[in-house]
Amino acid sequence: MLMEQELMTIKNNAVSLILDAGSEKELQEIKLQFLGKSGALTVALKEITKLPQESRPEIGKLANEVKKIIEESIENATQNFKSKKIEKIKKIDVTEPGIRPALGHLHLVTQAIEEITTIFEKIGFTRVSYPEIEYDWYAFEALNFPENHPARDDWETFFIDQTPDPKKGPILLTPHTSSGQIREMEKQVALQKQHGNDISIRMLNIAKTYRRQSDASHVPMFHQFETLVVGKDISITHLKGVLDYFVKSYFGESRKSRIRPYHFQFTEPSFETDVSCGVCNGKGCKLCKEGWLELGGAGMVHPNVLQNCGLDPKKYKGFASGWGVERVLTMKEGLKLDDIRMLYSNNIEFLEQF
Ligand code: DAH
């Protein structure tokens, strides 16, 4: 009867441990403890062989029952843990407040581009997009640049190492958005040939431009926005009107604009355009010195340029302007950038301020 008692104790211990187990892992350990190679029940079973022949069948039967109970209890408890896990997964409280994903924002240069676009679209300009990798014809030749102009030098412009086109010349990264003027006029002349309409252009070309420069106030890749207006009665007053409208819309109602004589190859007459300083209101201060800040170039489209695009300069006139996006952005009141390269440094702390 001793053996019988020992088996019952093993069974009771095992079952109470199984009921108390806190995890599937613990259940596995209990299994080893009782049913493993040197487990309590395994050892007891070996003892049966030492018993007198006649009591062996009965004890053997009991031992098998104990084994079965332990195995089944472990199996049940394991299943219990598994279904609890599933229940846990199922029980998601959908009314709980969620975790907000961190939202970024547009880069400040993109913001400026969008603002500029909206301003010009309001007065009927159409935004266009032309190649950044351009032929010399569009960037220089058709824009009336003489052959030996310094901008055509590879100290100033990035040239692509490829065989030049026999008609359009070397391939380069466009150093200004003025190349878009030629693309636009050529396109409109081709359309006119098809449809016979009069030519009327109000183009806004905002694009990346490239020059071989890098210091606190220059980056090798920057953005310009170019306007081109072509029609039969276009004059300097239109240019001044658009300049004034842009300055007031972008910088604020109180700001004034002015044009000064200058020289560009592709405009005649040519101007520098200025905006009154927002810090001193045009009186003169440390920032502007004489009350004005330089915005960029503009002028009446040169007759040679119109002609190069197949337009009759006696019939059509036009004005154009080309200003820097980064430039107008940093000129906006309150935005003082010591180093323009910060714009492209990918410094999150800097970018998050805007
Ligand atoms: N393309 C000139 C530059 O990058 C800027 C410019 C001047 C554009 C006069 C114009 C213009 O359209 O009329 O410096």
Short mmCIF file of C-alpha atoms and ligand atoms in Angstrom, two decimals:
data_model
loop_
_atom_site.label_atom_id
_atom_site.label_comp_id
_atom_site.label_asym_id
_atom_site.label_seq_id
_atom_site.Cartn_x
_atom_site.Cartn_y
_atom_site.Cartn_z
CA MET A 1 0.00 0.00 0.00
CA LEU A 2 2.99 2.31 0.44
CA MET A 3 3.43 2.59 -3.28
CA GLU A 4 -0.23 3.41 -3.70
CA GLN A 5 0.08 6.30 -1.25
CA GLU A 6 3.21 7.60 -2.95
CA LEU A 7 1.39 7.70 -6.31
CA MET A 8 -1.54 9.65 -4.79
CA THR A 9 0.87 12.17 -3.23
CA ILE A 10 2.57 12.63 -6.61
CA LYS A 11 -0.81 13.16 -8.27
CA ASN A 12 -1.99 15.68 -5.62
CA ASN A 13 1.27 17.65 -5.71
CA ALA A 14 1.28 17.76 -9.48
CA VAL A 15 -2.37 18.89 -9.74
CA SER A 16 -2.00 21.62 -7.13
CA LEU A 17 1.17 22.92 -8.83
CA ILE A 18 -0.62 22.89 -12.20
CA LEU A 19 -3.54 24.90 -10.77
CA ASP A 20 -1.13 27.49 -9.34
CA ALA A 21 1.00 27.80 -12.48
CA GLY A 22 1.18 31.34 -13.84
CA SER A 23 2.35 30.67 -17.39
CA GLU A 24 2.77 28.08 -20.12
CA LYS A 25 6.45 28.03 -19.36
CA GLU A 26 5.79 27.07 -15.74
CA LEU A 27 3.53 24.24 -16.94
CA GLN A 28 6.36 22.88 -19.06
CA GLU A 29 8.63 22.93 -16.04
CA ILE A 30 6.01 21.01 -13.97
CA LYS A 31 5.75 18.44 -16.77
CA LEU A 32 9.49 17.88 -16.59
CA GLN A 33 9.41 17.73 -12.80
CA PHE A 34 6.90 14.83 -12.83
CA LEU A 35 7.04 13.17 -16.21
CA GLY A 36 10.61 13.96 -17.35
CA LYS A 37 13.39 11.36 -17.44
CA SER A 38 14.15 11.78 -13.74
CA GLY A 39 10.71 13.13 -12.87
CA ALA A 40 8.88 11.98 -9.71
CA LEU A 41 6.38 9.72 -11.50
CA THR A 42 8.98 8.22 -13.84
CA VAL A 43 11.14 7.25 -10.86
CA ALA A 44 8.12 5.77 -9.04
CA LEU A 45 7.20 3.73 -12.13
CA LYS A 46 10.67 2.18 -12.10
CA GLU A 47 10.06 1.09 -8.51
CA ILE A 48 7.04 -0.99 -9.60
CA THR A 49 9.38 -3.62 -11.08
CA LYS A 50 10.69 -4.24 -7.60
CA LEU A 51 7.22 -5.04 -6.20
CA PRO A 52 5.95 -8.58 -5.69
CA GLN A 53 4.54 -10.05 -8.90
CA GLU A 54 0.88 -10.16 -7.73
CA SER A 55 0.53 -6.46 -6.79
CA ARG A 56 2.19 -5.17 -9.95
CA PRO A 57 -0.91 -5.07 -12.30
CA GLU A 58 -3.01 -3.04 -9.87
CA ILE A 59 -0.25 -0.53 -9.01
CA GLY A 60 0.71 -0.35 -12.67
CA LYS A 61 -2.88 0.54 -13.57
CA LEU A 62 -2.98 3.24 -10.88
CA ALA A 63 0.35 4.66 -12.01
CA ASN A 64 -0.96 4.95 -15.59
CA GLU A 65 -4.07 6.73 -14.35
CA VAL A 66 -1.95 9.22 -12.38
CA LYS A 67 0.17 9.82 -15.49
CA LYS A 68 -2.96 10.42 -17.55
CA ILE A 69 -4.40 12.88 -14.98
CA ILE A 70 -1.17 14.87 -14.86
CA GLU A 71 -0.87 14.98 -18.66
CA GLU A 72 -4.50 16.02 -19.11
CA SER A 73 -4.32 18.68 -16.39
CA ILE A 74 -1.22 20.18 -18.02
CA GLU A 75 -2.89 20.11 -21.44
CA ASN A 76 -6.05 21.82 -20.15
CA ALA A 77 -4.14 24.49 -18.30
CA THR A 78 -2.03 25.16 -21.41
CA GLN A 79 -5.15 25.58 -23.55
CA ASN A 80 -6.50 27.98 -20.95
CA PHE A 81 -3.46 30.22 -21.22
CA LYS A 82 -3.65 30.17 -25.01
CA SER A 83 -7.32 31.23 -25.15
CA LYS A 84 -6.71 33.98 -22.57
CA LYS A 85 -4.01 35.39 -24.84
CA ILE A 86 -6.45 35.49 -27.74
CA GLU A 87 -9.06 37.13 -25.56
CA LYS A 88 -6.56 39.78 -24.59
CA ILE A 89 -5.89 40.54 -28.22
CA LYS A 90 -9.60 40.64 -28.98
CA LYS A 91 -10.37 43.00 -26.16
CA ILE A 92 -9.08 46.25 -27.66
CA ASP A 93 -10.95 49.24 -26.38
CA VAL A 94 -11.63 51.23 -29.52
CA THR A 95 -12.91 54.18 -27.52
CA GLU A 96 -9.50 54.69 -25.90
CA PRO A 97 -7.74 57.85 -27.17
CA GLY A 98 -5.18 56.87 -29.82
CA ILE A 99 -1.54 57.85 -30.19
CA ARG A 100 -1.28 60.73 -32.63
CA PRO A 101 1.29 60.12 -35.38
CA ALA A 102 3.88 62.89 -35.50
CA LEU A 103 2.94 65.20 -38.38
CA GLY A 104 5.60 67.04 -40.33
CA HIS A 105 5.06 70.06 -42.53
CA LEU A 106 6.18 71.30 -45.91
CA HIS A 107 9.73 72.60 -46.17
CA LEU A 108 9.79 76.38 -45.90
CA VAL A 109 11.07 76.73 -49.47
CA THR A 110 8.09 74.63 -50.66
CA GLN A 111 5.80 76.82 -48.56
CA ALA A 112 7.23 79.92 -50.24
CA ILE A 113 6.84 78.35 -53.71
CA GLU A 114 3.17 77.61 -52.97
CA GLU A 115 2.56 81.13 -51.71
CA ILE A 116 4.24 82.70 -54.76
CA THR A 117 2.24 80.43 -57.08
CA THR A 118 -1.06 81.44 -55.46
CA ILE A 119 -0.18 85.14 -55.74
CA PHE A 120 0.56 84.94 -59.47
CA GLU A 121 -2.28 82.57 -60.30
CA LYS A 122 -4.71 85.17 -58.92
CA ILE A 123 -3.75 87.52 -61.75
CA GLY A 124 -3.90 84.90 -64.48
CA PHE A 125 -0.39 83.48 -64.61
CA THR A 126 0.00 79.78 -65.42
CA ARG A 127 2.66 77.78 -63.65
CA VAL A 128 4.86 75.76 -66.02
CA SER A 129 7.62 73.23 -65.60
CA TYR A 130 10.57 72.86 -67.93
CA PRO A 131 13.76 70.74 -67.86
CA GLU A 132 16.45 71.35 -65.28
CA ILE A 133 18.96 69.63 -67.53
CA GLU A 134 18.97 71.96 -70.48
CA TYR A 135 20.66 72.76 -73.77
CA ASP A 136 22.87 75.80 -74.12
CA TRP A 137 20.34 77.13 -76.67
CA TYR A 138 17.66 77.62 -73.98
CA ALA A 139 19.93 78.75 -71.15
CA PHE A 140 22.19 81.13 -73.14
CA GLU A 141 22.19 81.22 -76.92
CA ALA A 142 18.53 82.08 -77.56
CA LEU A 143 18.66 84.50 -74.62
CA ASN A 144 21.13 86.64 -76.53
CA PHE A 145 24.25 85.74 -74.53
CA PRO A 146 27.42 86.35 -76.57
CA GLU A 147 29.68 83.33 -77.11
CA ASN A 148 32.32 84.44 -74.61
CA HIS A 149 29.98 85.60 -71.83
CA PRO A 150 31.40 84.60 -68.40
CA ALA A 151 28.17 82.76 -67.41
CA ARG A 152 28.92 80.28 -70.21
CA ASP A 153 32.22 79.46 -68.55
CA ASP A 154 32.45 76.21 -66.60
CA TRP A 155 33.59 78.21 -63.56
CA GLU A 156 30.04 79.49 -63.31
CA THR A 157 27.82 76.82 -64.83
CA PHE A 158 27.69 73.03 -64.37
CA PHE A 159 28.13 71.35 -67.74
CA ILE A 160 27.14 67.73 -68.37
CA ASP A 161 29.88 65.60 -69.85
CA GLN A 162 28.01 64.59 -73.02
CA THR A 163 28.37 65.22 -76.71
CA PRO A 164 26.74 68.58 -77.52
CA ASP A 165 23.67 68.61 -79.71
CA PRO A 166 24.63 69.88 -83.22
CA LYS A 167 21.89 72.54 -83.09
CA LYS A 168 21.18 73.18 -79.42
CA GLY A 169 24.77 72.95 -78.15
CA PRO A 170 26.21 71.59 -74.87
CA ILE A 171 24.04 70.13 -72.10
CA LEU A 172 24.08 71.83 -68.71
CA LEU A 173 22.20 72.28 -65.43
CA THR A 174 20.13 75.38 -66.03
CA PRO A 175 21.66 78.33 -64.12
CA HIS A 176 18.43 80.38 -64.24
CA THR A 177 14.71 79.99 -64.91
CA SER A 178 15.01 82.35 -67.90
CA SER A 179 15.54 79.22 -70.03
CA GLY A 180 11.81 78.66 -69.49
CA GLN A 181 11.08 81.88 -71.42
CA ILE A 182 12.48 80.32 -74.60
CA ARG A 183 10.72 77.00 -74.02
CA GLU A 184 7.41 78.82 -73.46
CA MET A 185 7.69 81.10 -76.48
CA GLU A 186 8.75 78.22 -78.78
CA LYS A 187 5.78 76.21 -77.51
CA GLN A 188 3.30 79.05 -78.07
CA VAL A 189 4.67 79.78 -81.55
CA ALA A 190 4.25 76.09 -82.47
CA LEU A 191 0.65 76.18 -81.18
CA GLN A 192 -0.01 79.38 -83.10
CA LYS A 193 1.14 77.69 -86.30
CA GLN A 194 -1.46 74.99 -85.68
CA HIS A 195 -4.37 77.15 -84.54
CA GLY A 196 -3.60 80.58 -86.00
CA ASN A 197 -4.40 82.38 -82.73
CA ASP A 198 -2.68 85.52 -81.42
CA ILE A 199 0.04 84.88 -78.90
CA SER A 200 -0.67 85.78 -75.30
CA ILE A 201 1.60 84.51 -72.53
CA ARG A 202 1.44 84.85 -68.77
CA MET A 203 3.98 82.31 -67.59
CA LEU A 204 5.23 81.56 -64.11
CA ASN A 205 8.22 79.24 -64.11
CA ILE A 206 9.39 78.19 -60.63
CA ALA A 207 12.26 75.74 -60.70
CA LYS A 208 15.57 74.57 -59.34
CA THR A 209 18.59 76.40 -60.72
CA TYR A 210 22.27 75.51 -60.42
CA ARG A 211 25.48 77.53 -60.18
CA ARG A 212 29.00 76.75 -59.08
CA GLN A 213 28.89 78.64 -55.80
CA SER A 214 28.76 77.81 -52.11
CA ASP A 215 29.17 80.25 -49.21
CA ALA A 216 27.07 81.78 -46.41
CA SER A 217 24.81 83.53 -48.91
CA HIS A 218 24.95 81.12 -51.88
CA VAL A 219 24.06 77.47 -52.45
CA PRO A 220 24.86 75.48 -55.63
CA MET A 221 21.19 74.53 -56.02
CA PHE A 222 18.57 77.17 -55.38
CA HIS A 223 15.16 78.21 -56.73
CA GLN A 224 14.04 81.02 -58.96
CA PHE A 225 10.63 82.20 -60.09
CA GLU A 226 10.41 83.66 -63.53
CA THR A 227 7.55 85.58 -65.06
CA LEU A 228 7.09 86.12 -68.76
CA VAL A 229 4.26 88.16 -70.23
CA VAL A 230 3.97 88.47 -74.01
CA GLY A 231 1.25 90.19 -75.98
CA LYS A 232 0.63 92.98 -78.44
CA ASP A 233 0.51 95.97 -76.05
CA ILE A 234 2.78 95.01 -73.22
CA SER A 235 4.78 97.88 -71.71
CA ILE A 236 6.94 98.75 -68.72
CA THR A 237 3.83 99.88 -66.82
CA HIS A 238 2.60 96.26 -66.83
CA LEU A 239 5.93 95.15 -65.41
CA LYS A 240 5.78 97.79 -62.68
CA GLY A 241 2.16 96.89 -61.91
CA VAL A 242 2.93 93.18 -61.50
CA LEU A 243 6.03 93.97 -59.42
CA ASP A 244 4.01 96.22 -57.14
CA TYR A 245 1.22 93.66 -56.80
CA PHE A 246 3.69 90.92 -55.91
CA VAL A 247 5.56 93.05 -53.38
CA LYS A 248 2.35 94.05 -51.57
CA SER A 249 0.89 90.53 -51.67
CA TYR A 250 4.02 88.74 -50.51
CA PHE A 251 5.71 91.24 -48.19
CA GLY A 252 2.71 93.29 -47.03
CA GLU A 253 0.51 96.23 -48.05
CA SER A 254 2.85 98.87 -46.62
CA ARG A 255 5.81 97.83 -48.79
CA LYS A 256 6.76 99.76 -51.92
CA SER A 257 8.60 98.70 -55.05
CA ARG A 258 10.91 100.47 -57.48
CA ILE A 259 12.84 99.71 -60.66
CA ARG A 260 16.39 100.85 -61.42
CA PRO A 261 18.21 100.72 -64.77
CA TYR A 262 20.50 97.72 -65.12
CA HIS A 263 21.84 95.39 -67.78
CA PHE A 264 20.82 91.87 -68.78
CA GLN A 265 21.52 90.22 -72.12
CA PHE A 266 17.95 89.18 -72.74
CA THR A 267 16.04 92.33 -71.80
CA GLU A 268 16.09 95.87 -73.15
CA PRO A 269 15.62 98.02 -71.19
CA SER A 270 16.69 95.99 -68.14
CA PHE A 271 16.04 96.75 -64.49
CA GLU A 272 16.93 95.76 -60.99
CA THR A 273 13.82 95.66 -58.88
CA ASP A 274 13.80 96.68 -55.21
CA VAL A 275 11.39 96.43 -52.30
CA SER A 276 11.27 98.99 -49.49
CA CYS A 277 12.84 97.74 -46.27
CA GLY A 278 10.29 96.40 -43.78
CA VAL A 279 12.47 97.12 -40.76
CA CYS A 280 12.91 100.90 -41.26
CA ASN A 281 10.03 101.48 -43.71
CA GLY A 282 12.36 102.83 -46.35
CA LYS A 283 14.17 105.32 -44.11
CA GLY A 284 17.48 103.47 -44.07
CA CYS A 285 18.83 101.12 -41.40
CA LYS A 286 21.58 98.60 -40.65
CA LEU A 287 19.84 95.89 -42.68
CA CYS A 288 19.17 97.82 -45.89
CA LYS A 289 21.49 100.86 -45.64
CA GLU A 290 19.42 103.06 -47.99
CA GLY A 291 15.87 101.96 -47.34
CA TRP A 292 15.64 99.42 -50.19
CA LEU A 293 16.35 95.70 -50.56
CA GLU A 294 17.22 94.18 -53.91
CA LEU A 295 14.68 91.71 -55.23
CA GLY A 296 16.14 90.67 -58.60
CA GLY A 297 16.17 91.30 -62.33
CA ALA A 298 13.45 92.26 -64.78
CA GLY A 299 13.04 93.98 -68.11
CA MET A 300 11.35 94.16 -71.50
CA VAL A 301 12.07 91.06 -73.57
CA HIS A 302 14.91 91.85 -75.99
CA PRO A 303 13.82 91.93 -79.68
CA ASN A 304 16.56 89.39 -80.50
CA VAL A 305 15.06 86.96 -77.98
CA LEU A 306 11.56 87.34 -79.45
CA GLN A 307 13.03 86.78 -82.89
CA ASN A 308 15.04 83.73 -81.77
CA CYS A 309 11.73 82.16 -80.71
CA GLY A 310 10.01 82.98 -83.99
CA LEU A 311 8.06 86.03 -82.77
CA ASP A 312 7.93 89.30 -84.69
CA PRO A 313 9.28 92.04 -82.34
CA LYS A 314 7.32 94.65 -84.27
CA LYS A 315 4.10 92.87 -83.47
CA TYR A 316 4.78 91.43 -80.02
CA LYS A 317 6.25 92.88 -76.85
CA GLY A 318 6.88 91.29 -73.53
CA PHE A 319 8.29 91.71 -70.06
CA ALA A 320 10.06 89.21 -67.87
CA SER A 321 11.37 88.99 -64.34
CA GLY A 322 13.50 86.48 -62.48
CA TRP A 323 13.72 86.48 -58.70
CA GLY A 324 15.14 84.08 -56.13
CA VAL A 325 12.76 82.04 -53.94
CA GLU A 326 15.30 81.68 -51.12
CA ARG A 327 16.02 85.39 -51.45
CA VAL A 328 12.42 86.61 -51.06
CA LEU A 329 11.93 84.07 -48.30
CA THR A 330 14.83 85.39 -46.23
CA MET A 331 13.83 88.98 -46.99
CA LYS A 332 10.43 88.50 -45.42
CA GLU A 333 10.28 90.35 -42.12
CA GLY A 334 11.46 88.48 -39.09
CA LEU A 335 13.39 85.85 -41.01
CA LYS A 336 17.06 86.51 -40.55
CA LEU A 337 19.20 83.62 -41.76
CA ASP A 338 22.89 84.00 -41.03
CA ASP A 339 23.73 81.18 -43.38
CA ILE A 340 21.48 80.32 -46.34
CA ARG A 341 22.91 76.77 -46.38
CA MET A 342 20.82 76.13 -43.22
CA LEU A 343 17.82 75.78 -45.53
CA TYR A 344 19.24 72.57 -46.95
CA SER A 345 21.07 71.19 -43.93
CA ASN A 346 18.20 68.84 -42.96
CA ASN A 347 18.51 70.08 -39.40
CA ILE A 348 15.15 69.18 -37.87
CA GLU A 349 15.47 71.63 -34.98
CA PHE A 350 15.90 74.45 -37.48
CA LEU A 351 13.15 73.28 -39.83
CA GLU A 352 10.62 72.71 -37.05
CA GLN A 353 10.52 76.45 -36.36
CA PHE A 354 8.60 77.15 -39.55
N1 DAH B 1 18.07 85.29 -65.17
C1 DAH B 1 18.57 86.37 -64.38
C2 DAH B 1 19.51 85.81 -63.31
O1 DAH B 1 19.41 84.67 -62.97
C3 DAH B 1 17.47 87.12 -63.69
C4 DAH B 1 16.58 87.87 -64.65
C5 DAH B 1 16.87 89.17 -65.01
C6 DAH B 1 15.45 87.28 -65.18
C7 DAH B 1 16.07 89.88 -65.87
C8 DAH B 1 14.62 87.98 -66.03
C9 DAH B 1 14.96 89.29 -66.37
O2 DAH B 1 13.54 87.46 -66.57
O3 DAH B 1 14.12 89.98 -67.20
O4 DAH B 1 20.30 86.54 -62.80
#
